Each structure stands twice: as C-alpha cells, then as structure tokens.
mmCIF file of C-alpha atoms and ligand atoms in Angstrom:
data_model
loop_
_atom_site.group_PDB
_atom_site.id
_atom_site.type_symbol
_atom_site.label_atom_id
_atom_site.label_comp_id
_atom_site.label_asym_id
_atom_site.label_seq_id
_atom_site.Cartn_x
_atom_site.Cartn_y
_atom_site.Cartn_z
ATOM 1 C CA UNK A 1 -31.856 102.766 25.391
ATOM 2 C CA UNK A 2 -34.968 102.411 27.421
ATOM 3 C CA UNK A 3 -33.033 104.040 30.261
ATOM 4 C CA UNK A 4 -32.397 107.157 28.126
ATOM 5 C CA UNK A 5 -35.995 107.237 26.940
ATOM 6 C CA UNK A 6 -37.275 107.157 30.492
ATOM 7 C CA UNK A 7 -34.936 109.968 31.467
ATOM 8 C CA UNK A 8 -35.922 112.212 28.588
ATOM 9 C CA UNK A 9 -39.586 111.490 29.200
ATOM 10 C CA UNK A 10 -39.036 112.420 32.814
ATOM 11 C CA UNK A 11 -37.373 115.667 31.715
ATOM 12 C CA UNK A 12 -40.276 116.526 29.437
ATOM 13 C CA UNK A 13 -42.736 115.864 32.219
ATOM 14 C CA UNK A 14 -40.608 117.882 34.620
ATOM 15 C CA UNK A 15 -40.425 120.863 32.284
ATOM 16 C CA UNK A 16 -44.173 120.694 31.730
ATOM 17 C CA UNK A 17 -44.600 120.853 35.484
ATOM 18 C CA UNK A 18 -41.992 123.506 36.180
ATOM 19 C CA UNK A 19 -42.424 125.987 33.360
ATOM 20 C CA UNK A 20 -46.117 126.660 33.754
ATOM 21 C CA UNK A 21 -45.441 127.275 37.431
ATOM 22 C CA UNK A 22 -42.546 129.650 36.829
ATOM 23 C CA UNK A 23 -44.853 131.481 34.411
ATOM 24 C CA UNK A 24 -46.862 132.491 37.489
ATOM 25 C CA UNK A 25 -43.694 133.672 39.187
ATOM 26 C CA UNK A 26 -44.901 137.257 39.444
ATOM 27 C CA UNK A 27 -47.617 136.097 41.838
ATOM 28 C CA UNK A 28 -45.362 134.187 44.189
ATOM 29 C CA UNK A 29 -44.337 135.116 47.689
ATOM 30 C CA UNK A 30 -41.019 136.675 46.715
ATOM 31 C CA UNK A 31 -42.813 139.147 44.488
ATOM 32 C CA UNK A 32 -44.920 140.332 47.426
ATOM 33 C CA UNK A 33 -41.795 141.699 49.095
ATOM 34 C CA UNK A 34 -39.625 144.330 47.420
ATOM 35 C CA UNK A 35 -36.106 142.872 47.593
ATOM 36 C CA UNK A 36 -34.411 146.276 47.689
ATOM 37 C CA UNK A 37 -36.433 147.668 50.599
ATOM 38 C CA UNK A 38 -37.247 144.380 52.364
ATOM 39 C CA UNK A 39 -40.843 145.596 52.682
ATOM 40 C CA UNK A 40 -44.157 144.927 51.022
ATOM 41 C CA UNK A 41 -44.185 147.820 48.564
ATOM 42 C CA UNK A 42 -47.591 147.351 46.905
ATOM 43 C CA UNK A 43 -49.230 150.688 47.794
ATOM 44 C CA UNK A 44 -52.515 148.812 48.271
ATOM 45 C CA UNK A 45 -50.941 146.056 50.434
ATOM 46 C CA UNK A 46 -52.990 147.336 53.342
ATOM 47 C CA UNK A 47 -55.752 146.619 53.617
ATOM 48 C CA UNK A 48 -56.808 144.974 50.333
ATOM 49 C CA UNK A 49 -53.565 143.726 48.767
ATOM 50 C CA UNK A 50 -52.574 141.327 51.522
ATOM 51 C CA UNK A 51 -56.120 139.937 51.749
ATOM 52 C CA UNK A 52 -56.053 139.070 48.037
ATOM 53 C CA UNK A 53 -52.527 137.633 48.386
ATOM 54 C CA UNK A 54 -53.741 135.362 51.201
ATOM 55 C CA UNK A 55 -56.599 134.089 49.032
ATOM 56 C CA UNK A 56 -54.218 133.545 46.108
ATOM 57 C CA UNK A 57 -51.144 132.046 47.829
ATOM 58 C CA UNK A 58 -51.645 132.246 51.568
ATOM 59 C CA UNK A 59 -49.414 129.212 52.092
ATOM 60 C CA UNK A 60 -46.450 131.421 51.150
ATOM 61 C CA UNK A 61 -46.842 133.839 54.054
ATOM 62 C CA UNK A 62 -45.427 131.328 56.539
ATOM 63 C CA UNK A 63 -42.002 131.505 54.920
ATOM 64 C CA UNK A 64 -41.375 134.858 56.597
ATOM 65 C CA UNK A 65 -44.250 135.243 59.057
ATOM 66 C CA UNK A 66 -43.634 131.874 60.684
ATOM 67 C CA UNK A 67 -45.332 128.477 60.469
ATOM 68 C CA UNK A 68 -48.016 129.611 62.914
ATOM 69 C CA UNK A 69 -48.011 133.176 61.452
ATOM 70 C CA UNK A 70 -46.910 134.557 64.808
ATOM 71 C CA UNK A 71 -44.071 136.602 63.289
ATOM 72 C CA UNK A 72 -41.212 134.397 62.115
ATOM 73 C CA UNK A 73 -38.251 136.239 60.596
ATOM 74 C CA UNK A 74 -40.506 139.147 59.588
ATOM 75 C CA UNK A 75 -41.329 139.726 63.275
ATOM 76 C CA UNK A 76 -44.801 140.883 62.251
ATOM 77 C CA UNK A 77 -47.547 138.638 63.604
ATOM 78 C CA UNK A 78 -50.848 138.767 61.755
ATOM 79 C CA UNK A 79 -52.445 139.330 65.158
ATOM 80 C CA UNK A 80 -50.557 142.615 65.516
ATOM 81 C CA UNK A 81 -53.623 144.036 63.793
ATOM 82 C CA UNK A 82 -56.153 141.219 63.809
ATOM 83 C CA UNK A 83 -58.138 140.719 67.014
ATOM 84 C CA UNK A 84 -59.626 137.311 66.143
ATOM 85 C CA UNK A 85 -56.899 135.128 64.659
ATOM 86 C CA UNK A 86 -54.513 135.188 61.696
ATOM 87 C CA UNK A 87 -57.432 135.413 59.267
ATOM 88 C CA UNK A 88 -60.143 137.259 61.180
ATOM 89 C CA UNK A 89 -59.860 140.923 62.021
ATOM 90 C CA UNK A 90 -62.573 141.016 64.689
ATOM 91 C CA UNK A 91 -62.917 138.866 67.806
ATOM 92 C CA UNK A 92 -64.272 135.484 66.679
ATOM 93 C CA UNK A 93 -67.310 135.552 68.929
ATOM 94 C CA UNK A 94 -68.632 138.670 67.171
ATOM 95 C CA UNK A 95 -69.485 136.568 64.128
ATOM 96 C CA UNK A 96 -72.110 138.413 62.101
ATOM 97 C CA UNK A 97 -72.970 140.714 64.984
ATOM 98 C CA UNK A 98 -70.025 143.106 65.033
ATOM 99 C CA UNK A 99 -72.503 146.007 64.890
ATOM 100 C CA UNK A 100 -73.871 145.059 68.305
ATOM 101 C CA UNK A 101 -71.072 143.183 70.067
ATOM 102 C CA UNK A 102 -68.300 145.752 69.492
ATOM 103 C CA UNK A 103 -69.936 148.030 72.043
ATOM 104 C CA UNK A 104 -69.045 145.848 75.048
ATOM 105 C CA UNK A 105 -65.545 145.223 73.674
ATOM 106 C CA UNK A 106 -64.766 148.947 73.445
ATOM 107 C CA UNK A 107 -66.211 149.600 76.894
ATOM 108 C CA UNK A 108 -63.893 146.946 78.328
ATOM 109 C CA UNK A 109 -60.755 147.463 76.235
ATOM 110 C CA UNK A 110 -60.935 151.024 74.905
ATOM 111 C CA UNK A 111 -60.552 151.856 71.224
ATOM 112 C CA UNK A 112 -56.757 151.607 70.788
ATOM 113 C CA UNK A 113 -56.975 148.317 68.907
ATOM 114 C CA UNK A 114 -59.520 149.842 66.483
ATOM 115 C CA UNK A 115 -57.556 153.089 65.981
ATOM 116 C CA UNK A 116 -54.939 151.492 63.719
ATOM 117 C CA UNK A 117 -53.885 153.210 60.463
ATOM 118 C CA UNK A 118 -55.096 150.322 58.284
ATOM 119 C CA UNK A 119 -58.189 149.445 60.349
ATOM 120 C CA UNK A 120 -60.530 152.290 61.389
ATOM 121 C CA UNK A 121 -57.830 154.989 61.125
ATOM 122 C CA UNK A 122 -55.756 156.551 63.910
ATOM 123 C CA UNK A 123 -58.506 159.189 64.348
ATOM 124 C CA UNK A 124 -61.275 156.545 64.041
ATOM 125 C CA UNK A 125 -62.579 158.379 60.973
ATOM 126 C CA UNK A 126 -62.347 155.264 58.821
ATOM 127 C CA UNK A 127 -60.033 154.014 56.076
ATOM 128 C CA UNK A 128 -60.962 153.715 52.403
ATOM 129 C CA UNK A 129 -61.389 150.038 51.536
ATOM 130 C CA UNK A 130 -61.141 148.989 55.178
ATOM 131 C CA UNK A 131 -63.001 149.779 58.403
ATOM 132 C CA UNK A 132 -65.727 152.447 58.311
ATOM 133 C CA UNK A 133 -65.648 155.617 60.373
ATOM 134 C CA UNK A 134 -67.108 154.964 63.822
ATOM 135 C CA UNK A 135 -69.168 158.104 63.348
ATOM 136 C CA UNK A 136 -70.786 156.700 60.215
ATOM 137 C CA UNK A 137 -73.297 155.066 62.585
ATOM 138 C CA UNK A 138 -72.854 156.994 65.805
ATOM 139 C CA UNK A 139 -74.395 160.419 66.346
ATOM 140 C CA UNK A 140 -72.105 161.358 69.249
ATOM 141 C CA UNK A 141 -68.613 160.708 67.849
ATOM 142 C CA UNK A 142 -66.429 157.602 67.786
ATOM 143 C CA UNK A 143 -67.459 156.127 71.136
ATOM 144 C CA UNK A 144 -71.012 157.354 71.615
ATOM 145 C CA UNK A 145 -73.903 155.941 69.640
ATOM 146 C CA UNK A 146 -76.180 158.780 70.739
ATOM 147 C CA UNK A 147 -75.388 162.493 70.984
ATOM 148 C CA UNK A 148 -73.178 162.683 74.056
ATOM 149 C CA UNK A 149 -75.440 165.029 76.015
ATOM 150 C CA UNK A 150 -78.267 162.473 75.788
ATOM 151 C CA UNK A 151 -76.296 160.050 77.911
ATOM 152 C CA UNK A 152 -77.317 162.093 80.990
ATOM 153 C CA UNK A 153 -81.006 161.227 80.597
ATOM 154 C CA UNK A 154 -81.778 159.550 77.313
ATOM 155 C CA UNK A 155 -85.488 159.091 78.003
ATOM 156 C CA UNK A 156 -86.295 162.776 78.193
ATOM 157 C CA UNK A 157 -83.486 164.090 75.954
ATOM 158 C CA UNK A 158 -84.164 161.940 72.860
ATOM 159 C CA UNK A 159 -87.633 163.521 72.641
ATOM 160 C CA UNK A 160 -86.179 166.683 71.094
ATOM 161 C CA UNK A 161 -84.200 164.862 68.414
ATOM 162 C CA UNK A 162 -86.549 165.622 65.536
ATOM 163 C CA UNK A 163 -85.436 169.243 65.325
ATOM 164 C CA UNK A 164 -81.747 168.276 65.178
ATOM 165 C CA UNK A 165 -81.462 164.826 63.626
ATOM 166 C CA UNK A 166 -83.439 163.300 60.777
ATOM 167 C CA UNK A 167 -85.462 160.226 61.786
ATOM 168 C CA UNK A 168 -83.324 158.315 59.278
ATOM 169 C CA UNK A 169 -80.415 158.529 61.734
ATOM 170 C CA UNK A 170 -82.280 156.170 64.126
ATOM 171 C CA UNK A 171 -83.901 154.084 61.400
ATOM 172 C CA UNK A 172 -80.840 152.135 60.281
ATOM 173 C CA UNK A 173 -80.595 148.352 60.123
ATOM 174 C CA UNK A 174 -78.011 148.219 62.940
ATOM 175 C CA UNK A 175 -79.531 150.859 65.256
ATOM 176 C CA UNK A 176 -83.327 150.786 65.756
ATOM 177 C CA UNK A 177 -84.162 148.934 62.531
ATOM 178 C CA UNK A 178 -85.137 150.399 59.182
ATOM 179 C CA UNK A 179 -88.795 150.207 60.281
ATOM 180 C CA UNK A 180 -87.966 151.519 63.815
ATOM 181 C CA UNK A 181 -89.165 148.190 65.230
ATOM 182 C CA UNK A 182 -85.753 147.435 66.708
ATOM 183 C CA UNK A 183 -82.540 145.706 65.612
ATOM 184 C CA UNK A 184 -81.509 142.253 66.860
ATOM 185 C CA UNK A 185 -79.087 142.593 69.830
ATOM 186 C CA UNK A 186 -79.021 146.368 69.334
ATOM 187 C CA UNK A 187 -81.426 149.291 69.777
ATOM 188 C CA UNK A 188 -84.996 148.624 70.975
ATOM 189 C CA UNK A 189 -87.983 149.340 68.792
ATOM 190 C CA UNK A 190 -89.460 152.784 69.290
ATOM 191 C CA UNK A 191 -92.793 150.984 69.492
ATOM 192 C CA UNK A 192 -91.682 149.330 72.756
ATOM 193 C CA UNK A 193 -92.464 152.626 74.474
ATOM 194 C CA UNK A 194 -94.456 154.421 71.765
ATOM 195 C CA UNK A 195 -97.118 151.812 70.917
ATOM 196 C CA UNK A 196 -98.835 154.161 68.501
ATOM 197 C CA UNK A 197 -95.634 154.906 66.542
ATOM 198 C CA UNK A 198 -96.371 154.217 62.891
HETATM 199 C C1 LIG B 1 -40.133 137.155 51.852
HETATM 200 C C2 LIG B 1 -40.641 137.443 53.188
HETATM 201 C C3 LIG B 1 -42.122 137.725 53.370
HETATM 202 C C4 LIG B 1 -43.189 137.039 52.835
HETATM 203 C C5 LIG B 1 -43.155 135.815 51.914
HETATM 204 C C6 LIG B 1 -44.383 137.693 53.327
HETATM 205 N N1 LIG B 1 -44.047 138.735 54.140
HETATM 206 FE FE1 LIG B 1 -45.311 140.010 55.059
HETATM 207 N N2 LIG B 1 -43.761 141.046 55.861
HETATM 208 C C7 LIG B 1 -42.436 140.732 55.675
HETATM 209 C C8 LIG B 1 -41.590 141.720 56.343
HETATM 210 C C9 LIG B 1 -40.069 141.737 56.365
HETATM 211 C C10 LIG B 1 -42.479 142.653 56.935
HETATM 212 C C11 LIG B 1 -42.088 143.913 57.721
HETATM 213 C C12 LIG B 1 -41.756 145.006 56.729
HETATM 214 C C13 LIG B 1 -43.013 145.589 56.140
HETATM 215 O O1 LIG B 1 -43.800 146.136 56.907
HETATM 216 O O2 LIG B 1 -43.207 145.481 54.920
HETATM 217 C C14 LIG B 1 -43.824 142.197 56.610
HETATM 218 C C15 LIG B 1 -44.970 142.855 56.998
HETATM 219 C C16 LIG B 1 -46.261 142.458 56.669
HETATM 220 C C17 LIG B 1 -47.469 143.172 56.995
HETATM 221 C C18 LIG B 1 -47.556 144.496 57.758
HETATM 222 C C19 LIG B 1 -47.295 145.616 56.779
HETATM 223 C C20 LIG B 1 -47.348 146.991 57.425
HETATM 224 O O3 LIG B 1 -47.214 147.959 56.651
HETATM 225 O O4 LIG B 1 -47.503 147.108 58.646
HETATM 226 C C21 LIG B 1 -48.521 142.463 56.490
HETATM 227 C C22 LIG B 1 -49.970 142.821 56.559
HETATM 228 C C23 LIG B 1 -47.968 141.300 55.854
HETATM 229 N N3 LIG B 1 -46.597 141.325 55.958
HETATM 230 C C24 LIG B 1 -48.710 140.328 55.248
HETATM 231 C C25 LIG B 1 -48.213 139.260 54.530
HETATM 232 C C26 LIG B 1 -49.024 138.251 53.873
HETATM 233 C C27 LIG B 1 -50.525 138.197 53.932
HETATM 234 C C28 LIG B 1 -48.167 137.399 53.237
HETATM 235 C C29 LIG B 1 -48.502 136.211 52.365
HETATM 236 C C30 LIG B 1 -49.388 136.456 51.242
HETATM 237 C C31 LIG B 1 -46.818 137.886 53.488
HETATM 238 N N4 LIG B 1 -46.887 138.996 54.276
HETATM 239 C C32 LIG B 1 -45.661 137.293 52.998
HETATM 240 C C33 LIG B 1 -41.937 139.668 54.976
HETATM 241 C C34 LIG B 1 -42.677 138.781 54.217
HETATM 242 C C1 LIG B 2 -50.882 146.162 59.755
HETATM 243 C C2 LIG B 2 -52.136 145.493 60.094
HETATM 244 C C3 LIG B 2 -52.364 144.084 59.565
HETATM 245 C C4 LIG B 2 -51.505 143.007 59.626
HETATM 246 C C5 LIG B 2 -50.129 142.933 60.242
HETATM 247 C C6 LIG B 2 -52.217 141.913 58.987
HETATM 248 N N1 LIG B 2 -53.447 142.310 58.572
HETATM 249 FE FE1 LIG B 2 -54.824 141.124 57.621
HETATM 250 N N2 LIG B 2 -56.133 142.670 57.657
HETATM 251 C C7 LIG B 2 -55.876 143.952 58.108
HETATM 252 C C8 LIG B 2 -57.048 144.779 57.876
HETATM 253 C C9 LIG B 2 -57.185 146.253 58.240
HETATM 254 C C10 LIG B 2 -58.026 143.953 57.280
HETATM 255 C C11 LIG B 2 -59.467 144.319 56.883
HETATM 256 C C12 LIG B 2 -59.510 144.612 55.431
HETATM 257 C C13 LIG B 2 -60.922 144.875 54.946
HETATM 258 O O1 LIG B 2 -61.855 145.008 55.737
HETATM 259 O O2 LIG B 2 -61.059 144.947 53.736
HETATM 260 C C14 LIG B 2 -57.414 142.645 57.139
HETATM 261 C C15 LIG B 2 -58.064 141.542 56.575
HETATM 262 C C16 LIG B 2 -57.494 140.313 56.390
HETATM 263 C C17 LIG B 2 -58.179 139.180 55.813
HETATM 264 C C18 LIG B 2 -59.651 139.169 55.373
HETATM 265 C C19 LIG B 2 -60.525 138.592 56.477
HETATM 266 C C20 LIG B 2 -61.215 139.615 57.311
HETATM 267 O O3 LIG B 2 -61.585 139.307 58.490
HETATM 268 O O4 LIG B 2 -61.496 140.725 56.837
HETATM 269 C C21 LIG B 2 -57.301 138.145 55.778
HETATM 270 C C22 LIG B 2 -57.560 136.731 55.265
HETATM 271 C C23 LIG B 2 -56.044 138.634 56.330
HETATM 272 N N3 LIG B 2 -56.203 139.950 56.699
HETATM 273 C C24 LIG B 2 -54.907 137.876 56.466
HETATM 274 C C25 LIG B 2 -53.743 138.311 57.100
HETATM 275 C C26 LIG B 2 -52.585 137.481 57.337
HETATM 276 C C27 LIG B 2 -52.463 136.020 56.943
HETATM 277 C C28 LIG B 2 -51.668 138.267 57.987
HETATM 278 C C29 LIG B 2 -50.276 137.899 58.447
HETATM 279 C C30 LIG B 2 -49.403 137.249 57.480
HETATM 280 C C31 LIG B 2 -52.268 139.584 58.157
HETATM 281 N N4 LIG B 2 -53.517 139.564 57.598
HETATM 282 C C32 LIG B 2 -51.650 140.652 58.804
HETATM 283 C C33 LIG B 2 -54.718 144.399 58.691
HETATM 284 C C34 LIG B 2 -53.586 143.629 58.911
HETATM 285 C C1 LIG B 3 -72.226 149.871 61.613
HETATM 286 C C2 LIG B 3 -72.527 150.898 62.606
HETATM 287 C C3 LIG B 3 -71.480 151.150 63.667
HETATM 288 C C4 LIG B 3 -70.147 151.423 63.488
HETATM 289 C C5 LIG B 3 -69.360 151.554 62.196
HETATM 290 C C6 LIG B 3 -69.593 151.613 64.817
HETATM 291 N N1 LIG B 3 -70.569 151.462 65.750
HETATM 292 FE FE1 LIG B 3 -70.286 151.584 67.783
HETATM 293 N N2 LIG B 3 -72.269 151.278 68.052
HETATM 294 C C7 LIG B 3 -73.190 150.964 67.061
HETATM 295 C C8 LIG B 3 -74.445 150.589 67.672
HETATM 296 C C9 LIG B 3 -75.703 150.155 66.933
HETATM 297 C C10 LIG B 3 -74.268 150.713 69.064
HETATM 298 C C11 LIG B 3 -75.281 150.404 70.161
HETATM 299 C C12 LIG B 3 -75.108 148.913 70.411
HETATM 300 C C13 LIG B 3 -75.712 148.407 71.663
HETATM 301 O O1 LIG B 3 -76.353 149.152 72.378
HETATM 302 O O2 LIG B 3 -75.487 147.216 71.942
HETATM 303 C C14 LIG B 3 -72.893 151.149 69.275
HETATM 304 C C15 LIG B 3 -72.336 151.384 70.515
HETATM 305 C C16 LIG B 3 -71.014 151.668 70.752
HETATM 306 C C17 LIG B 3 -70.437 151.907 72.061
HETATM 307 C C18 LIG B 3 -71.182 151.910 73.411
HETATM 308 C C19 LIG B 3 -71.496 153.326 73.857
HETATM 309 C C20 LIG B 3 -72.819 153.825 73.321
HETATM 310 O O3 LIG B 3 -72.960 155.028 73.153
HETATM 311 O O4 LIG B 3 -73.743 153.010 73.094
HETATM 312 C C21 LIG B 3 -69.104 152.133 71.888
HETATM 313 C C22 LIG B 3 -68.089 152.445 72.979
HETATM 314 C C23 LIG B 3 -68.845 152.039 70.461
HETATM 315 N N3 LIG B 3 -70.027 151.747 69.794
HETATM 316 C C24 LIG B 3 -67.609 152.197 69.870
HETATM 317 C C25 LIG B 3 -67.378 152.157 68.498
HETATM 318 C C26 LIG B 3 -66.082 152.377 67.886
HETATM 319 C C27 LIG B 3 -64.799 152.692 68.641
HETATM 320 C C28 LIG B 3 -66.282 152.277 66.537
HETATM 321 C C29 LIG B 3 -65.258 152.388 65.451
HETATM 322 C C30 LIG B 3 -64.061 151.556 65.583
HETATM 323 C C31 LIG B 3 -67.677 152.003 66.307
HETATM 324 N N4 LIG B 3 -68.305 151.918 67.517
HETATM 325 C C32 LIG B 3 -68.260 151.857 65.059
HETATM 326 C C33 LIG B 3 -72.963 150.968 65.706
HETATM 327 C C34 LIG B 3 -71.738 151.179 65.098
HETATM 328 C C1 LIG B 4 -87.486 153.136 76.685
HETATM 329 C C2 LIG B 4 -88.688 153.789 76.155
HETATM 330 C C3 LIG B 4 -88.543 154.593 74.885
HETATM 331 C C4 LIG B 4 -88.007 154.188 73.687
HETATM 332 C C5 LIG B 4 -87.369 152.847 73.344
HETATM 333 C C6 LIG B 4 -88.184 155.298 72.774
HETATM 334 N N1 LIG B 4 -88.791 156.339 73.385
HETATM 335 FE FE1 LIG B 4 -89.259 158.099 72.546
HETATM 336 N N2 LIG B 4 -90.034 158.740 74.303
HETATM 337 C C7 LIG B 4 -90.089 158.011 75.451
HETATM 338 C C8 LIG B 4 -90.659 158.834 76.522
HETATM 339 C C9 LIG B 4 -90.885 158.411 77.966
HETATM 340 C C10 LIG B 4 -90.939 160.087 75.927
HETATM 341 C C11 LIG B 4 -91.494 161.309 76.594
HETATM 342 C C12 LIG B 4 -90.251 162.034 77.151
HETATM 343 C C13 LIG B 4 -90.501 163.405 77.706
HETATM 344 O O1 LIG B 4 -91.350 164.101 77.184
HETATM 345 O O2 LIG B 4 -89.741 163.745 78.657
HETATM 346 C C14 LIG B 4 -90.540 160.000 74.550
HETATM 347 C C15 LIG B 4 -90.660 161.032 73.628
HETATM 348 C C16 LIG B 4 -90.367 160.953 72.302
HETATM 349 C C17 LIG B 4 -90.602 161.990 71.313
HETATM 350 C C18 LIG B 4 -91.236 163.350 71.571
HETATM 351 C C19 LIG B 4 -92.689 163.344 71.093
HETATM 352 C C20 LIG B 4 -93.526 162.421 71.920
HETATM 353 O O3 LIG B 4 -94.187 161.542 71.341
HETATM 354 O O4 LIG B 4 -93.556 162.596 73.164
HETATM 355 C C21 LIG B 4 -90.176 161.528 70.129
HETATM 356 C C22 LIG B 4 -90.243 162.224 68.772
HETATM 357 C C23 LIG B 4 -89.634 160.194 70.366
HETATM 358 N N3 LIG B 4 -89.763 159.881 71.692
HETATM 359 C C24 LIG B 4 -89.077 159.400 69.390
HETATM 360 C C25 LIG B 4 -88.570 158.142 69.601
HETATM 361 C C26 LIG B 4 -87.938 157.350 68.575
HETATM 362 C C27 LIG B 4 -87.759 157.755 67.121
HETATM 363 C C28 LIG B 4 -87.559 156.193 69.178
HETATM 364 C C29 LIG B 4 -86.830 155.022 68.559
HETATM 365 C C30 LIG B 4 -85.592 155.364 67.878
HETATM 366 C C31 LIG B 4 -87.960 156.268 70.560
HETATM 367 N N4 LIG B 4 -88.554 157.461 70.775
HETATM 368 C C32 LIG B 4 -87.770 155.257 71.468
HETATM 369 C C33 LIG B 4 -89.663 156.710 75.628
HETATM 370 C C34 LIG B 4 -89.031 155.954 74.670
#
C-alpha cells in the first residue's frame, strides 16, 4: 500500500515538474530550427533573434553547435561571425573602446570581417538592429575618418572644413569630443593647437 502511495506521489511530482516545462516547449531549442528546412527560419534570427535566444536558453545551442560552440553537427561556429569569442562580436581587448581601437584592427586586418551581411553589411553601410554604417562617424567613407583628400596634409587641409562640413561632424563624443576638447584614445582636442578655441 505504502509502495503504491509512494509511486503515485512520485508520478504527481513528476507531472508537476514535466508539464510546466513542456508548456514552454515553443521556446526550446528545437523550435529555433525549422524542421522542414533544417535552418533557423525566424526572419529576425540575425542579428537580434539569436542574441535573445542565447539569453533565454543559450545552453541549448551546444546540441547542434557543439559543446564548445565551434560548429558541432551544424558546422557553423559562433566565431564564423564573432571576432572575440562565442558571445562577443568584437575582439575582447576592445572592451568599451571599440570606437578607438577598431582603427588599428582594420589597418592590420582589412575590413572583410566587418563587411558581413549581419554585422556592418557587405557594403559597410550598416545593418538595421546590428552594426552601424562605418560612414555614420567617418567623413571619408568606410575606412577614412577624415575626408580622404585631407590625408595628404591634414594640418593645412582641415582648415577649410567649415565651408564643407558642419562643426558638429568633428564635435562627436567618439571623434574630438562634444566640447571639441578631445576624446579619450581618439581625436585630440582642437584646443591642443588652437588654445583660443572656445
Ligand atoms: C537543432 C539544431 C540547432 C540548434 C539547437 C541551434 N542551431 Fe544554430 N544552426 C543550426 C544549423 C543546421 C545551422 C545552419 C543552417 C542555418 O544557417 O540556419 C545553424 C546556423 C546558425 C547561425 C547562422 C545563421 C545564418 O544565417 O548564417 C546562427 C547565428 C545560429 N545558428 C545560432 C544559434 C544559437 C544562438 C542557438 C541557441 C540559442 C542555436 N543556433 C541553436 C542548427 C541548430
Ligand atoms: C552569421 C553571423 C553570426 C553567427 C554565426 C553568430 N552570431 Fe552572434 N551575433 C552576430 C551579430 C551581427 C551580433 C551583433 C548583434 C547586435 O549588435 O545587436 C551578434 C551578437 C551576439 C550576442 C550579443 C553579444 C554582443 O557582443 O553583441 C550573443 C550573446 C551572441 N551573438 C551569441 C552567439 C552564439 C552563442 C552563436 C553560436 C551558436 C552566435 N552568436 C553565432 C552574428 C552572428
Ligand atoms: C562610432 C563611430 C565610428 C564608427 C561606426 C566607425 N568608425 Fe572607424 N573611426 C572612428 C574614429 C573616431 C576613428 C579615429 C580613431 C583613431 O584615430 O584612433 C576611426 C578610424 C578608422 C580607421 C583608421 C583610418 C583613419 O582615417 O583614421 C579605419 C581604417 C576605420 N576607422 C575603419 C572603420 C570601419 C571599417 C568601420 C565600419 C565597420 C568603422 N571604422 C566604423 C569612428 C568610427
Ligand atoms: C595638431 C594641431 C591641430 C589640431 C589638433 C587642430 N588644428 Fe585646426 N589648425 C591647425 C593649424 C596649424 C592651422 C593653420 C593651417 C593653415 O592655415 O595652413 C589650423 C587651422 C584651422 C582652421 C582655419 C582657421 C584658423 O583658425 O586658422 C580651422 C577652422 C580649424 N583649424 C579648426 C580645427 C578644429 C575644429 C579642430 C578640432 C576638430 C582643429 N582645428 C584641430 C592645427 C590644428
């Protein structure tokens, strides 16, 4: 008798444990992959969908992407796109200073690893919900912070900028600082050379 009671109690406990979990079944790993196509079919999977899925049930990615997320049976390593590690898109040492430290990286490695459809776009013009256009900060196109012709002699050529570019294009937090007093690790303050600059 007590044997039967224990068993049925165990069953009740088991169903309490199992059914609430299966109620969340639409958020599990299987649901991330469309069984008929064998692909992630959420149209927003890249870039936002997979980030949210990782936060919600990241443990489930290893089933197909491998225990160390280096590909597994899916053959897609997270680092196919990410430059840092499985979780971090940018090189780890950039930390908070991507705005300044990316410059050296691109000079050394080129921009191929940025020009990815889900990252900064194949044309480097940015991707909605993901990486910004490189030209959103740069005045000279994807790989030139300043207008390209300035690179010949920036000291004399920047002097004529006022006619062509609004001062607000230098006065950004990541370029020369919103007060034009310079940005940490980035552009110098205008006052370094123009002491009487307001
Ligand atoms: C049931 C197997 C399976 C699971 C679980 C799974 N994936 Fe995938 N994943 C795949 C396969 C297969 C591909 C290659 C086909 C494709 O691109 O959809 C892939 C591709 C991807 C891609 C590249 C998509 C593209 O369009 O280039 C990303 C990003 C990705 N998975 C992220 C994740 C994340 C994050 C998780 C966990 C939340 C996860 N996957 C769980 C099988 C899986
Ligand atoms: C096809 C390219 C691609 C693949 C493959 C990929 N990711 Fe991403 N991932 C991105 C992009 C692009 C972002 C940036 C999204 C943004 O800025 O909103 C991102 C962002 C993330 C983030 C947010 C952290 C950050 O630095 O912004 C996490 C977490 C993440 N991915 C996890 C994974 C995991 C885990 C896998 C492998 C299972 C994976 N990703 C595979 C393109 C990819
Ligand atoms: C948030 C603003 C911002 C974005 C977005 C941005 N950059 Fe930059 N970039 C800068 C700043 C500021 C500098 C100058 C940094 C320095 O001198 O250390 C710079 C400098 C550079 C340089 C060095 C050449 C030069 O003219 O100084 C290269 C190459 C470069 N960026 C490439 C890129 C690429 C490629 C992208 C897009 C994937 C990109 N940048 C996106 C702000 C940005
Ligand atoms: C490394 C020193 C240096 C820095 C930093 C610098 N300038 Fe200059 N700037 C000069 C020199 C030198 C001239 C005179 C060039 C000439 O006439 O050939 C000049 C000229 C100018 C002129 C033309 C009018 C004038 O006063 O001669 C303007 C406007 C100007 N700079 C704006 C700026 C702004 C805005 C910044 C910051 C974003 C800046 N400069 C940063 C050295 C600098």
